[in-house]
């Protein structure tokens, strides 16, 4: 077990070294804090999420897919701004599939616009715009699907459309993301292959 941890740590260190300096300055290098092994920690401001009174009692039963309507770095900046009152657990970059974690999974990110859904879901933002399919790259789909599969495995979430939903499917939502150009069939196939 000790050897495996050393190898995992070495792999994370090597991965962090491959991340451009501009990203490291945004995401940090405290990878050990992240819940997903390939995510770099980029913490949201504490005013933008809720720490449950009893984190061990938090039960997650779905994942909400978002498209940020923004670039990667400014999205993280929004989550770091205490005046914005919004966050997501993860942000996935379009060009290389880099994953940043902004809120621990045990905490409640303010991403869905519905408190009940927030309290029982993990939110994943994706760099880009709903009407610009060039942001929905192969590497983004693959890395996001790997992240989603990992979350499903750790939380016992079925890998289907009833449990992996779009922001537009949240009750009471006025959002359209991830939009009609998001390839749900492809995404779920990748999630189930991961």
XYZ file of N, CA and C in Angstrom:
582
model
N 0.820 -1.191 0.000
C 0.000 0.000 0.000
C 0.865 1.255 0.000
N 1.930 1.260 0.835
C 2.817 2.404 0.922
C 3.451 2.705 -0.437
N 3.880 1.666 -1.152
C 4.499 1.848 -2.467
C 3.508 2.460 -3.451
N 2.247 2.004 -3.411
C 1.237 2.546 -4.323
C 1.011 4.037 -4.053
N 0.960 4.431 -2.781
C 0.794 5.854 -2.446
C 1.969 6.681 -2.955
N 3.181 6.137 -2.819
C 4.348 6.845 -3.334
C 4.252 7.025 -4.843
N 3.842 5.960 -5.537
C 3.702 6.048 -6.992
C 2.596 7.018 -7.382
N 1.481 7.008 -6.662
C 0.404 7.952 -6.958
C 0.878 9.379 -6.745
N 1.599 9.597 -5.637
C 2.131 10.930 -5.363
C 3.092 11.389 -6.445
N 3.947 10.470 -6.905
C 4.887 10.804 -7.977
C 4.147 11.130 -9.267
N 3.088 10.365 -9.552
C 2.304 10.626 -10.767
C 1.627 11.983 -10.695
N 1.087 12.331 -9.525
C 0.441 13.638 -9.373
C 1.455 14.766 -9.497
N 2.636 14.581 -8.919
C 3.677 15.588 -9.021
C 4.090 15.776 -10.472
N 4.261 14.667 -11.195
C 4.637 14.746 -12.605
C 3.540 15.421 -13.415
N 2.284 15.091 -13.111
C 1.163 15.713 -13.821
C 1.147 17.208 -13.560
N 1.327 17.608 -12.312
C 1.328 19.031 -11.974
C 2.445 19.762 -12.709
N 3.590 19.110 -12.875
C 4.711 19.743 -13.574
C 4.396 19.978 -15.049
N 3.509 19.175 -15.619
C 3.145 19.335 -17.020
C 2.134 20.449 -17.245
N 1.472 20.899 -16.176
C 0.475 21.953 -16.280
C 1.191 23.280 -16.473
N 0.763 24.083 -17.460
C 1.415 25.371 -17.696
C 1.410 26.250 -16.444
N 2.426 27.106 -16.311
C 2.560 27.978 -15.140
C 1.331 28.850 -14.947
N 0.705 29.290 -16.041
C -0.479 30.140 -15.918
C -1.613 29.413 -15.212
N -1.688 28.111 -15.404
C -2.724 27.326 -14.737
C -2.324 27.053 -13.297
N -1.047 26.739 -13.072
C -0.607 26.476 -11.706
C -0.866 27.677 -10.822
N -0.715 28.895 -11.368
C -0.955 30.080 -10.556
C -2.429 30.214 -10.197
N -3.313 29.701 -11.039
C -4.745 29.731 -10.750
C -5.119 28.537 -9.890
N -4.659 27.365 -10.269
C -5.136 26.135 -9.640
C -4.338 25.729 -8.404
N -3.122 26.193 -8.275
C -2.336 25.771 -7.130
C -1.749 24.386 -7.362
N -1.057 23.877 -6.371
C -0.444 22.563 -6.515
C -0.802 21.633 -5.370
N -1.786 21.976 -4.574
C -2.167 21.151 -3.431
C -3.085 20.026 -3.893
N -2.600 19.205 -4.831
C -3.407 18.135 -5.410
C -3.902 17.152 -4.362
N -3.160 16.987 -3.287
C -3.564 16.034 -2.256
C -4.891 16.427 -1.612
N -5.294 17.686 -1.690
C -6.541 18.154 -1.106
C -7.731 17.774 -1.989
N -7.510 17.645 -3.278
C -8.599 17.368 -4.220
C -9.159 15.962 -4.017
N -10.465 15.810 -4.261
C -11.124 14.507 -4.150
C -10.830 13.619 -5.351
N -10.702 14.213 -6.524
C -10.397 13.477 -7.759
C -8.880 13.489 -7.949
N -8.269 12.337 -8.188
C -6.804 12.274 -8.210
C -6.131 13.126 -9.287
N -6.817 13.445 -10.367
C -6.178 14.223 -11.426
C -6.555 15.704 -11.377
N -7.276 16.123 -10.336
C -7.672 17.528 -10.209
C -6.650 18.301 -9.393
N -6.446 19.538 -9.781
C -5.640 20.446 -8.970
C -6.598 21.312 -8.156
N -6.213 21.635 -6.956
C -7.046 22.374 -6.031
C -7.016 23.865 -6.367
N -8.190 24.441 -6.601
C -8.359 25.869 -6.889
C -9.545 26.345 -6.064
N -9.361 26.568 -4.783
C -10.491 26.751 -3.873
C -11.351 27.977 -4.159
N -12.656 27.744 -4.097
C -13.624 28.835 -4.139
C -13.554 29.575 -2.812
N -14.041 30.803 -2.799
C -14.115 31.556 -1.548
C -15.159 30.896 -0.649
N -14.879 30.852 0.637
C -15.781 30.198 1.598
C -17.173 30.832 1.632
N -17.326 32.055 1.151
C -18.638 32.697 1.106
C -19.508 32.171 -0.036
N -18.942 31.302 -0.889
C -19.650 30.834 -2.086
C -20.084 29.376 -2.030
N -20.021 28.753 -0.877
C -20.497 27.381 -0.717
C -20.822 27.156 0.761
N -21.425 26.018 1.051
C -21.833 25.706 2.422
C -21.100 24.469 2.923
N -20.569 24.579 4.128
C -19.984 23.429 4.807
C -21.102 22.840 5.669
N -21.515 21.608 5.384
C -22.608 21.016 6.159
C -22.232 20.836 7.635
N -23.233 20.911 8.501
C -23.003 20.697 9.931
C -22.482 19.283 10.188
N -22.954 18.338 9.377
C -22.536 16.938 9.519
C -22.120 16.407 8.139
N -20.905 16.730 7.697
C -20.477 16.338 6.342
C -20.601 14.846 6.056
N -20.415 14.011 7.067
C -20.482 12.565 6.839
C -21.897 12.107 6.507
N -22.885 12.953 6.782
C -24.276 12.606 6.488
C -24.717 13.079 5.105
N -23.869 13.830 4.420
C -24.221 14.327 3.080
C -24.276 13.155 2.106
N -25.413 12.981 1.453
C -25.607 11.908 0.477
C -25.764 12.523 -0.909
N -24.856 12.151 -1.802
C -24.859 12.662 -3.167
C -25.490 11.607 -4.065
N -26.505 12.011 -4.856
C -27.166 11.035 -5.726
C -27.263 11.484 -7.183
N -26.599 12.601 -7.511
C -26.595 13.035 -8.903
C -25.433 13.970 -9.195
N -25.178 14.124 -10.481
C -24.149 15.042 -10.975
C -24.846 15.995 -11.931
N -24.559 17.279 -11.788
C -25.152 18.293 -12.665
C -24.060 18.826 -13.590
N -24.323 18.707 -14.896
C -23.392 19.164 -15.931
C -23.744 20.596 -16.331
N -22.725 21.449 -16.326
C -22.878 22.869 -16.657
C -21.926 23.248 -17.789
N -22.258 24.297 -18.490
C -21.315 24.991 -19.375
C -21.250 26.412 -18.840
N -20.048 26.878 -18.565
C -19.828 28.092 -17.783
C -20.232 29.390 -18.474
N -20.329 29.380 -19.809
C -20.533 30.637 -20.533
C -19.366 31.586 -20.245
N -18.189 30.976 -20.112
C -16.998 31.713 -19.721
C -15.777 30.830 -19.954
N -14.616 31.450 -19.978
C -13.360 30.727 -20.081
C -13.006 30.113 -18.715
N -12.056 29.205 -18.723
C -11.652 28.449 -17.542
C -11.189 29.347 -16.386
N -10.159 30.164 -16.620
C -9.581 30.979 -15.552
C -10.577 31.987 -14.983
N -11.327 32.714 -15.810
C -12.328 33.613 -15.236
C -13.424 32.884 -14.452
N -13.754 31.641 -14.839
C -14.742 30.871 -14.080
C -14.239 30.633 -12.661
N -12.995 30.224 -12.539
C -12.403 30.023 -11.214
C -12.364 31.347 -10.459
N -12.078 32.432 -11.174
C -12.075 33.760 -10.552
C -13.437 34.145 -9.995
N -14.483 33.797 -10.701
C -15.849 34.066 -10.219
C -16.085 33.320 -8.916
N -15.661 32.060 -8.854
C -15.860 31.261 -7.641
C -15.030 31.789 -6.471
N -13.949 32.495 -6.771
C -13.092 33.060 -5.714
C -13.578 34.434 -5.243
N -14.547 35.005 -5.934
C -15.061 36.330 -5.592
C -16.223 36.176 -4.609
N -16.068 36.611 -3.354
C -17.120 36.395 -2.361
C -18.433 37.109 -2.684
N -18.393 38.109 -3.531
C -19.618 38.832 -3.886
C -20.479 38.062 -4.887
N -19.934 37.056 -5.545
C -20.665 36.347 -6.602
C -21.664 35.330 -6.066
N -21.392 34.728 -4.906
C -22.323 33.785 -4.276
C -22.663 32.600 -5.184
N -21.634 32.047 -5.831
C -21.812 30.910 -6.738
C -20.526 30.095 -6.745
N -20.671 28.801 -7.010
C -19.505 27.926 -7.131
C -19.943 26.616 -7.767
N -18.983 25.814 -8.138
C -19.206 24.436 -8.561
C -18.058 23.630 -7.970
N -18.246 22.331 -7.896
C -17.192 21.494 -7.339
C -15.977 21.441 -8.263
N -16.232 21.356 -9.580
C -15.153 21.184 -10.556
C -15.347 22.105 -11.754
N -14.219 22.411 -12.416
C -14.219 23.111 -13.696
C -13.294 22.330 -14.623
N -13.760 22.066 -15.854
C -12.981 21.319 -16.841
C -12.637 22.257 -17.993
N -11.357 22.306 -18.343
C -10.901 23.180 -19.428
C -11.082 22.490 -20.769
N -11.440 23.252 -21.762
C -11.740 22.749 -23.098
C -10.508 22.238 -23.847
N -9.452 23.018 -23.887
C -8.316 22.725 -24.752
C -7.533 21.471 -24.411
N -7.413 21.179 -23.110
C -6.592 20.025 -22.700
C -7.268 19.142 -21.663
N -8.509 19.466 -21.276
C -9.232 18.641 -20.317
C -8.763 18.789 -18.885
N -7.925 19.795 -18.613
C -7.442 20.014 -17.246
C -8.638 20.187 -16.303
N -8.553 19.574 -15.119
C -9.626 19.633 -14.133
C -9.143 20.378 -12.896
N -9.916 21.374 -12.481
C -9.667 22.069 -11.218
C -10.831 21.765 -10.284
N -10.510 21.518 -9.026
C -11.558 21.346 -8.025
C -11.616 22.607 -7.185
N -12.834 23.154 -7.057
C -13.024 24.419 -6.352
C -13.730 24.257 -5.013
N -14.509 23.202 -4.865
C -15.238 22.927 -3.631
C -15.089 21.438 -3.337
N -14.802 21.095 -2.089
C -14.712 19.683 -1.719
C -16.066 19.019 -1.932
N -16.062 17.754 -2.292
C -17.316 17.033 -2.534
C -18.163 16.897 -1.279
N -17.547 16.933 -0.117
C -18.319 16.837 1.125
C -19.083 18.125 1.412
N -18.725 19.222 0.723
C -19.376 20.512 0.909
C -20.418 20.754 -0.182
N -21.294 21.714 0.059
C -22.397 22.013 -0.856
C -22.022 23.219 -1.715
N -21.753 22.967 -2.995
C -21.488 24.064 -3.931
C -22.822 24.686 -4.334
N -22.786 25.965 -4.649
C -23.997 26.690 -5.043
C -24.022 26.802 -6.569
N -24.425 25.736 -7.223
C -24.314 25.650 -8.675
C -25.633 25.434 -9.398
N -26.614 24.856 -8.756
C -27.819 24.423 -9.467
C -28.955 25.434 -9.423
N -28.903 26.403 -8.502
C -30.007 27.342 -8.368
C -31.209 26.733 -7.660
N -31.012 25.574 -7.028
C -32.069 24.861 -6.324
C -31.404 24.216 -5.114
N -31.781 24.651 -3.912
C -31.095 24.197 -2.704
C -31.143 22.682 -2.549
N -32.309 22.076 -2.790
C -32.436 20.622 -2.651
C -31.459 19.901 -3.578
N -31.364 20.342 -4.820
C -30.436 19.718 -5.773
C -28.991 20.002 -5.360
N -28.709 21.234 -4.935
C -27.349 21.538 -4.470
C -26.907 20.598 -3.357
N -27.802 20.336 -2.407
C -27.415 19.552 -1.236
C -27.142 18.093 -1.557
N -27.605 17.610 -2.714
C -27.396 16.192 -3.027
C -26.720 15.963 -4.370
N -25.978 16.963 -4.833
C -25.328 16.809 -6.143
C -23.899 17.334 -6.132
N -23.172 16.939 -7.170
C -21.846 17.460 -7.480
C -21.996 18.238 -8.787
N -21.494 19.461 -8.826
C -21.581 20.291 -10.029
C -20.264 20.323 -10.778
N -20.346 20.088 -12.099
C -19.161 20.142 -12.961
C -19.386 21.201 -14.034
N -18.608 22.264 -13.978
C -18.635 23.319 -14.998
C -17.654 22.949 -16.109
N -17.989 23.355 -17.328
C -17.114 23.146 -18.479
C -16.856 24.493 -19.143
N -15.607 24.746 -19.440
C -15.246 25.976 -20.136
C -15.990 26.040 -21.468
N -16.501 27.212 -21.807
C -17.119 27.385 -23.115
C -18.485 28.020 -23.047
N -19.140 27.979 -24.204
C -20.461 28.574 -24.379
C -21.373 27.542 -25.021
N -22.650 27.562 -24.665
C -23.595 26.550 -25.156
C -23.757 26.579 -26.671
N -23.544 27.738 -27.283
C -23.742 27.861 -28.730
C -22.426 27.834 -29.519
N -21.342 27.407 -28.882
C -20.035 27.347 -29.551
C -19.450 25.949 -29.383
N -19.851 25.018 -30.268
C -19.460 23.611 -30.119
C -17.960 23.368 -30.209
N -17.197 24.316 -30.707
C -15.751 24.116 -30.780
C -15.137 23.975 -29.376
N -15.847 24.408 -28.347
C -15.354 24.231 -26.976
C -15.582 22.810 -26.460
N -16.471 22.064 -27.088
C -16.765 20.693 -26.651
C -15.795 19.729 -27.335
N -14.547 19.790 -26.897
C -13.474 19.025 -27.529
C -13.489 17.572 -27.057
N -12.820 16.741 -27.828
C -12.713 15.325 -27.471
C -12.046 15.160 -26.111
N -10.953 15.878 -25.866
C -10.242 15.734 -24.598
C -11.096 16.244 -23.443
N -11.889 17.281 -23.660
C -12.770 17.771 -22.597
C -13.818 16.723 -22.250
N -14.458 16.139 -23.277
C -15.445 15.082 -23.033
C -14.805 13.906 -22.286
N -13.624 13.482 -22.721
C -12.980 12.317 -22.109
C -12.598 12.568 -20.655
N -11.988 13.710 -20.377
C -11.564 14.008 -19.000
C -12.773 14.244 -18.090
N -13.790 14.906 -18.617
C -14.995 15.119 -17.828
C -15.694 13.791 -17.544
N -15.750 12.922 -18.537
C -16.376 11.601 -18.352
C -15.609 10.773 -17.327
N -14.293 10.856 -17.355
C -13.467 10.156 -16.367
C -13.757 10.690 -14.962
N -13.862 12.005 -14.835
C -14.211 12.634 -13.560
C -15.588 12.170 -13.100
N -16.564 12.202 -13.990
C -17.920 11.790 -13.647
C -17.962 10.327 -13.231
N -17.274 9.464 -13.960
C -17.231 8.045 -13.611
C -16.621 7.846 -12.225
N -15.574 8.601 -11.912
C -14.929 8.504 -10.607
C -15.885 8.944 -9.500
N -16.592 10.047 -9.718
C -17.564 10.528 -8.727
C -18.664 9.489 -8.529
N -19.173 8.948 -9.638
C -20.219 7.913 -9.554
C -19.733 6.716 -8.746
N -18.521 6.273 -8.984
C -17.988 5.108 -8.275
C -17.855 5.385 -6.785
N -17.355 6.562 -6.436
C -17.133 6.874 -5.021
C -18.426 7.116 -4.250
N -19.456 7.600 -4.941
C -20.714 7.936 -4.264
C -21.833 6.934 -4.543
N -21.567 5.909 -5.352
C -22.594 4.919 -5.656
C -23.725 5.477 -6.520
N -23.385 6.380 -7.428
C -24.377 7.008 -8.311
C -24.485 6.191 -9.593
N -25.689 5.798 -10.003
C -25.833 5.102 -11.286
C -25.355 5.992 -12.440
N -24.760 5.367 -13.428
C -24.203 6.102 -14.584
C -25.257 6.195 -15.682
N -26.300 6.959 -15.434
C -27.382 7.102 -16.413
C -27.908 8.535 -16.409
N -28.791 8.809 -17.370
C -29.304 10.176 -17.530
C -30.253 10.603 -16.410
N -30.759 9.666 -15.641
C -31.591 10.047 -14.508
C -30.744 10.627 -13.373
N -29.456 10.286 -13.355
C -28.579 10.704 -12.269
C -27.453 11.633 -12.719
N -27.233 11.723 -14.014
C -26.268 12.673 -14.589
C -27.101 13.595 -15.466
N -27.346 14.795 -14.951
C -28.318 15.679 -15.594
C -27.681 16.996 -16.023
N -28.377 17.699 -16.910
C -27.958 19.026 -17.314
C -28.536 20.075 -16.374
N -27.884 21.214 -16.305
C -28.365 22.315 -15.463
C -29.800 22.687 -15.841
N -30.113 22.621 -17.120
C -31.458 22.973 -17.584
C -32.530 22.021 -17.051
N -32.127 20.855 -16.557
C -33.073 19.861 -16.037
C -33.330 19.992 -14.537
N -32.661 20.916 -13.894
C -32.873 21.145 -12.460
C -34.233 21.834 -12.293
N -35.079 21.321 -11.416
C -36.393 21.948 -11.208
C -36.269 23.438 -10.872
N -37.040 24.245 -11.597
C -37.039 25.688 -11.384
C -35.930 26.436 -12.100
N -35.074 25.727 -12.831
C -33.945 26.378 -13.500
C -34.406 27.193 -14.702
N -33.763 28.351 -14.890
C -33.995 29.149 -16.092
C -32.769 29.099 -17.007
N -31.861 28.161 -16.736
C -30.647 28.008 -17.540
C -30.882 27.050 -18.703
N -30.044 27.181 -19.728
C -30.143 26.298 -20.894
C -28.953 25.349 -21.005
N -27.963 25.511 -20.137
C -26.758 24.687 -20.257
C -26.995 23.266 -19.751
N -26.311 22.301 -20.341
C -25.193 22.454 -21.261
C -25.606 22.729 -22.711
N -26.882 22.797 -23.005
C -27.350 23.188 -24.336
C -27.569 22.020 -25.270
N -28.216 22.332 -26.397
C -28.587 21.297 -27.366
C -27.382 20.727 -28.110
N -26.240 21.414 -28.073
C -25.051 20.933 -28.771
C -24.218 19.971 -27.921
N -24.554 19.848 -26.640
C -23.865 18.881 -25.777
C -24.268 17.481 -26.218
N -23.300 16.620 -26.476
C -23.557 15.271 -26.987
C -23.716 14.296 -25.819
N -24.964 14.178 -25.340
C -25.247 13.320 -24.195
C -24.950 11.850 -24.487
N -25.278 11.384 -25.687
C -25.029 9.981 -26.018
C -23.538 9.664 -25.930
N -22.728 10.506 -26.526
C -21.275 10.331 -26.481
C -20.762 10.404 -25.044
N -21.242 11.394 -24.307
C -20.770 11.603 -22.944
C -21.082 10.394 -22.057
N -22.312 9.916 -22.102
C -22.683 8.763 -21.272
C -21.930 7.506 -21.686
N -21.675 7.354 -22.983
C -20.874 6.214 -23.448
C -19.463 6.288 -22.843
N -18.870 7.470 -22.847
C -17.528 7.644 -22.267
C -17.550 7.414 -20.756
N -18.572 7.900 -20.092
C -18.681 7.693 -18.651
C -18.744 6.200 -18.353
N -19.524 5.466 -19.110
C -19.680 4.038 -18.865
C -18.475 3.206 -19.293
N -17.626 3.746 -20.165
C -16.404 3.056 -20.545
C -15.255 3.337 -19.578
N -15.399 4.368 -18.759
C -14.318 4.780 -17.840
C -14.265 3.892 -16.616
